[in-house]
XYZ file of C-alpha atoms in Angstrom:
329
model
C -10.185 15.168 -3.002
C -13.790 13.967 -2.696
C -12.915 10.546 -4.134
C -9.984 10.313 -1.712
C -12.253 11.155 1.238
C -14.691 8.418 0.213
C -11.760 6.002 0.043
C -11.016 6.535 3.743
C -14.534 5.384 4.639
C -14.420 2.662 1.986
C -11.182 1.311 3.435
C -12.768 0.996 6.865
C -15.665 -0.870 5.279
C -13.298 -3.530 3.950
C -12.207 -4.535 7.459
C -15.042 -6.872 8.409
C -14.973 -9.183 5.420
C -11.212 -9.559 5.572
C -10.806 -9.894 9.326
C -13.802 -11.803 10.669
C -15.757 -13.075 7.647
C -14.119 -16.510 7.802
C -14.422 -16.665 11.598
C -18.139 -15.812 11.449
C -18.789 -18.589 8.909
C -16.731 -20.997 11.017
C -18.790 -20.134 14.105
C -22.176 -20.387 12.384
C -21.396 -23.595 10.463
C -19.385 -25.264 13.238
C -16.636 -26.372 10.854
C -13.495 -25.022 9.187
C -14.349 -26.700 5.888
C -16.275 -23.689 4.587
C -14.231 -20.916 6.185
C -13.197 -19.719 2.731
C -16.787 -19.371 1.518
C -17.328 -15.778 2.808
C -14.301 -14.521 0.915
C -15.393 -16.415 -2.197
C -18.890 -14.987 -1.962
C -17.990 -11.345 -1.462
C -15.363 -11.691 -4.198
C -18.024 -13.147 -6.516
C -20.416 -10.394 -5.487
C -17.653 -7.885 -6.087
C -17.168 -9.195 -9.632
C -20.859 -8.868 -10.452
C -21.102 -5.455 -8.823
C -18.000 -4.248 -10.694
C -19.817 -4.784 -13.991
C -22.959 -2.978 -12.817
C -21.081 -0.111 -11.117
C -18.911 0.244 -14.215
C -21.945 0.479 -16.496
C -23.633 3.023 -14.220
C -20.430 5.063 -13.968
C -19.947 5.108 -17.729
C -23.540 6.060 -18.597
C -24.530 8.286 -15.675
C -21.187 9.477 -14.307
C -18.804 8.425 -11.522
C -20.962 10.081 -8.856
C -24.000 7.896 -9.548
C -22.137 4.617 -10.063
C -19.743 4.848 -7.123
C -22.258 6.188 -4.600
C -24.759 3.447 -5.518
C -22.096 0.740 -5.179
C -21.004 1.875 -1.719
C -24.569 2.173 -0.400
C -25.503 -1.302 -1.700
C -22.360 -2.687 -0.018
C -23.476 -1.064 3.225
C -26.883 -2.736 2.934
C -25.095 -6.067 2.465
C -23.145 -5.498 5.686
C -26.430 -4.801 7.506
C -27.708 -8.093 6.116
C -24.692 -9.929 7.570
C -25.447 -8.462 11.013
C -29.064 -9.600 10.734
C -27.934 -13.069 9.606
C -25.702 -13.388 12.684
C -28.564 -12.358 14.960
C -30.934 -14.851 13.317
C -28.221 -17.514 12.912
C -29.276 -17.817 9.264
C -26.540 -19.209 7.017
C -28.609 -18.595 3.862
C -29.066 -14.904 4.731
C -25.352 -14.699 5.613
C -24.268 -15.999 2.215
C -26.759 -13.818 0.324
C -25.693 -10.734 2.283
C -21.996 -11.415 1.644
C -22.694 -11.385 -2.101
C -24.269 -7.935 -1.734
C -21.489 -6.787 0.632
C -19.067 -7.407 -2.237
C -20.462 -4.318 -3.979
C -18.647 -2.135 -1.450
C -15.351 -3.887 -2.127
C -15.802 -3.529 -5.896
C -16.674 0.148 -5.616
C -13.702 0.856 -3.371
C -11.398 -0.600 -6.020
C -13.196 1.004 -8.971
C -12.815 4.462 -7.452
C -9.180 4.348 -8.583
C -10.363 4.674 -12.190
C -12.237 7.872 -11.311
C -8.887 9.171 -10.119
C -7.468 8.754 -13.647
C -10.180 10.635 -15.549
C -8.230 13.894 -15.515
C -4.716 12.383 -15.646
C -2.492 12.189 -18.727
C -1.398 8.786 -20.023
C 2.031 9.121 -18.385
C 0.535 10.102 -15.017
C -2.128 7.422 -14.724
C -0.290 5.088 -12.353
C 0.489 8.009 -10.045
C -3.153 9.143 -10.149
C -4.338 5.601 -9.338
C -1.912 5.359 -6.440
C -2.917 8.742 -4.980
C -6.521 7.556 -4.794
C -5.566 4.171 -3.350
C -3.222 5.498 -0.687
C -6.120 7.311 0.970
C -7.757 3.909 1.555
C -4.941 3.133 3.997
C -6.289 5.338 6.773
C -9.606 3.526 7.003
C -8.276 0.096 6.047
C -5.679 0.036 8.836
C -8.059 1.447 11.453
C -10.790 -1.076 10.604
C -9.040 -4.338 11.614
C -7.727 -2.736 14.797
C -11.283 -1.827 15.832
C -12.446 -5.452 15.575
C -12.373 -6.131 19.328
C -13.909 -2.762 20.197
C -16.729 -3.290 17.691
C -17.189 -6.823 19.033
C -17.744 -5.470 22.552
C -20.086 -2.800 21.213
C -22.084 -5.455 19.340
C -22.461 -7.593 22.474
C -23.649 -4.534 24.414
C -26.568 -4.084 21.991
C -27.406 -7.799 21.772
C -25.551 -8.660 18.553
C -23.011 -11.537 18.271
C -19.482 -10.177 18.738
C -18.155 -11.337 15.348
C -20.902 -9.317 13.631
C -19.622 -6.132 15.293
C -17.101 -5.250 12.565
C -19.888 -5.492 9.977
C -21.708 -2.697 11.844
C -18.591 -0.593 11.214
C -18.572 -1.703 7.557
C -22.219 -0.761 7.042
C -21.681 2.700 8.521
C -18.438 3.291 6.593
C -19.736 2.139 3.196
C -22.947 4.183 3.478
C -20.966 7.274 4.541
C -18.619 6.786 1.561
C -21.629 6.629 -0.763
C -23.188 9.760 0.718
C -19.899 11.697 0.486
C -19.662 10.900 -3.231
C -23.330 11.564 -3.958
C -23.389 14.925 -2.181
C -19.901 16.269 -2.874
C -18.652 14.851 -6.210
C -19.760 17.808 -8.312
C -18.961 18.365 -11.127
C -18.509 14.752 -12.159
C -14.867 14.027 -13.226
C -16.048 11.934 -16.188
C -18.052 14.866 -17.540
C -15.030 17.164 -17.223
C -12.845 14.597 -18.998
C -15.367 14.360 -21.855
C -15.461 18.152 -22.232
C -11.655 18.331 -22.323
C -11.546 15.613 -24.996
C -14.221 17.373 -27.048
C -12.272 20.643 -26.806
C -9.066 18.944 -27.971
C -10.855 17.383 -30.945
C -12.386 20.725 -31.894
C -9.011 22.488 -31.641
C -7.369 19.805 -33.746
C -10.006 20.059 -36.489
C -9.778 23.868 -36.547
C -6.012 23.701 -37.081
C -6.379 20.916 -39.666
C -4.325 18.482 -37.587
C -5.143 14.900 -36.819
C -6.817 14.240 -33.519
C -4.904 11.806 -31.386
C -7.068 8.993 -30.066
C -6.044 6.250 -27.685
C -4.768 3.228 -29.602
C -6.481 -0.112 -29.408
C -4.907 -1.707 -26.339
C -6.201 -5.288 -26.513
C -2.834 -6.792 -25.579
C -2.432 -4.447 -22.623
C -5.966 -5.260 -21.516
C -5.277 -9.014 -21.569
C -1.925 -8.727 -19.804
C -3.204 -6.269 -17.196
C -6.285 -8.352 -16.422
C -4.188 -11.538 -16.111
C -1.768 -9.852 -13.718
C -4.646 -8.609 -11.538
C -6.420 -11.997 -11.542
C -3.302 -13.947 -10.518
C -2.415 -11.330 -7.904
C -5.916 -11.512 -6.434
C -5.910 -15.336 -6.316
C -2.680 -15.485 -4.319
C -3.614 -12.641 -1.979
C -7.132 -13.859 -1.192
C -6.045 -17.489 -0.705
C -3.513 -16.633 1.990
C -5.334 -13.690 3.553
C -8.654 -15.523 3.962
C -7.209 -18.398 5.962
C -4.860 -16.340 8.140
C -7.474 -15.478 10.838
C -8.571 -19.136 11.032
C -4.951 -20.317 11.173
C -4.145 -17.824 13.929
C -7.230 -18.733 15.961
C -6.256 -22.436 15.817
C -2.864 -21.569 17.279
C -4.168 -19.583 20.225
C -4.114 -16.012 18.870
C -6.984 -13.717 19.890
C -8.971 -11.207 17.820
C -6.610 -8.396 18.850
C -3.614 -10.252 17.379
C -5.617 -11.128 14.254
C -6.540 -7.453 13.875
C -2.898 -6.388 14.171
C -1.700 -8.845 11.501
C -4.542 -7.988 9.125
C -3.971 -4.276 9.834
C -0.346 -4.584 8.693
C -1.495 -6.595 5.679
C -4.133 -4.086 4.579
C -1.751 -1.193 5.248
C 0.767 -2.861 2.927
C -1.952 -3.253 0.302
C -2.597 0.480 0.090
C 0.044 2.610 1.845
C 2.880 1.968 -0.670
C 0.596 3.053 -3.529
C 2.089 6.509 -4.022
C 5.612 5.125 -4.418
C 4.355 2.195 -6.512
C 2.606 4.560 -8.910
C 5.792 6.555 -9.442
C 7.792 3.331 -9.982
C 5.264 2.019 -12.516
C 5.452 5.293 -14.461
C 9.252 5.412 -14.250
C 10.520 1.833 -14.696
C 7.578 0.305 -16.514
C 4.456 -1.743 -15.994
C 6.017 -5.069 -16.979
C 8.918 -4.714 -14.549
C 6.552 -3.961 -11.670
C 4.344 -6.915 -12.608
C 7.400 -9.178 -12.354
C 8.255 -7.583 -8.999
C 4.716 -8.405 -7.883
C 5.172 -12.086 -8.688
C 8.481 -12.308 -6.823
C 7.080 -10.528 -3.748
C 3.995 -12.760 -3.638
C 6.198 -15.860 -3.922
C 8.282 -14.724 -0.949
C 5.103 -13.999 1.029
C 3.706 -17.452 0.321
C 6.906 -19.240 1.283
C 7.276 -17.274 4.508
C 3.611 -17.792 5.442
C 3.997 -21.543 4.850
C 7.193 -22.065 6.813
C 6.889 -19.449 9.594
C 6.327 -20.921 13.101
C 2.625 -20.594 13.910
C 3.315 -18.823 17.214
C 5.548 -16.137 15.649
C 3.600 -12.899 15.337
C 6.607 -11.112 13.847
C 6.990 -13.539 10.935
C 3.234 -13.604 10.312
C 3.246 -9.802 10.141
C 6.181 -9.826 7.683
C 4.561 -12.532 5.528
C 1.195 -10.749 5.366
C 2.901 -7.397 4.764
C 4.779 -8.881 1.794
C 1.484 -10.338 0.588
C -0.136 -6.901 0.677
C 2.859 -5.290 -1.038
C 2.874 -7.874 -3.839
C -0.847 -7.289 -4.359
C -0.221 -3.544 -4.484
C 2.473 -3.946 -7.172
C 0.233 -6.225 -9.250
C -2.937 -4.172 -8.933
C -1.385 -0.835 -9.895
C 0.793 -2.199 -12.717
C -2.132 -4.275 -14.020
C -4.524 -1.309 -13.823
C -2.030 0.890 -15.669
C -1.712 -1.789 -18.396
């Protein structure tokens, strides 16, 4: 429950980077050529942070690792706001790297949700954690214009407004975990495992350990990497594409809101499907859905909000299928 609550705040924190990161870089650099750099940077920062948060979580517990990751991500968002105020591209890029820690932590929280799940219930446990992200992740993009007006009222550039929301949301997520995640789920899982091993030895039966899953690790990681490449490539350029064709921030927020909702809301059903029909089948379904999303995004008329919403919703759904099936692998 505590992890799920943190995911609501974490989902809201994702909004800025997805919705206005590319537009902010475009405005500060005066060109579209580097509009994809913000997404690349916070994805790179997310990768580095994932390793550090993972190490902290494994050695000191989920509470320490996840709360630290969210708070660092919040500090990165504050840095982006300062960069916009100072018109400093170097500070912007450095802050986006740090901001990626919040994204990484939001995704890694799904593993904390599996600590107390059986092998056959893991996908469902992952999806339960992820579905809670929906509430914040859908609200975030739709608050872009409101946060922009708020930012202007306090003397901050409008496109930095959503990062104020991100900073607040990520830091709140970290505080919720640090204060409320007691006892740590990893510690409970270790105690349960130790008890099972002791019971097995007392009854002279063999303890059952997880098998070496190198093949599953390789397949699952590949599925998640390919899924992420397709999703980020299309999602990053959508706000820029829409702005070029006369759509305002409100319309951008609506499309991205549908997209992010499709990334997380279907999780509960996806988890059940992965457990029922198999991880490989759902990985294939992910590929097909992403292909359809890409084709529709490419050929949809630029002034058609409806088709853009459908394309980005399919993109989010395909990502959802790939992430949960790949994680379960």
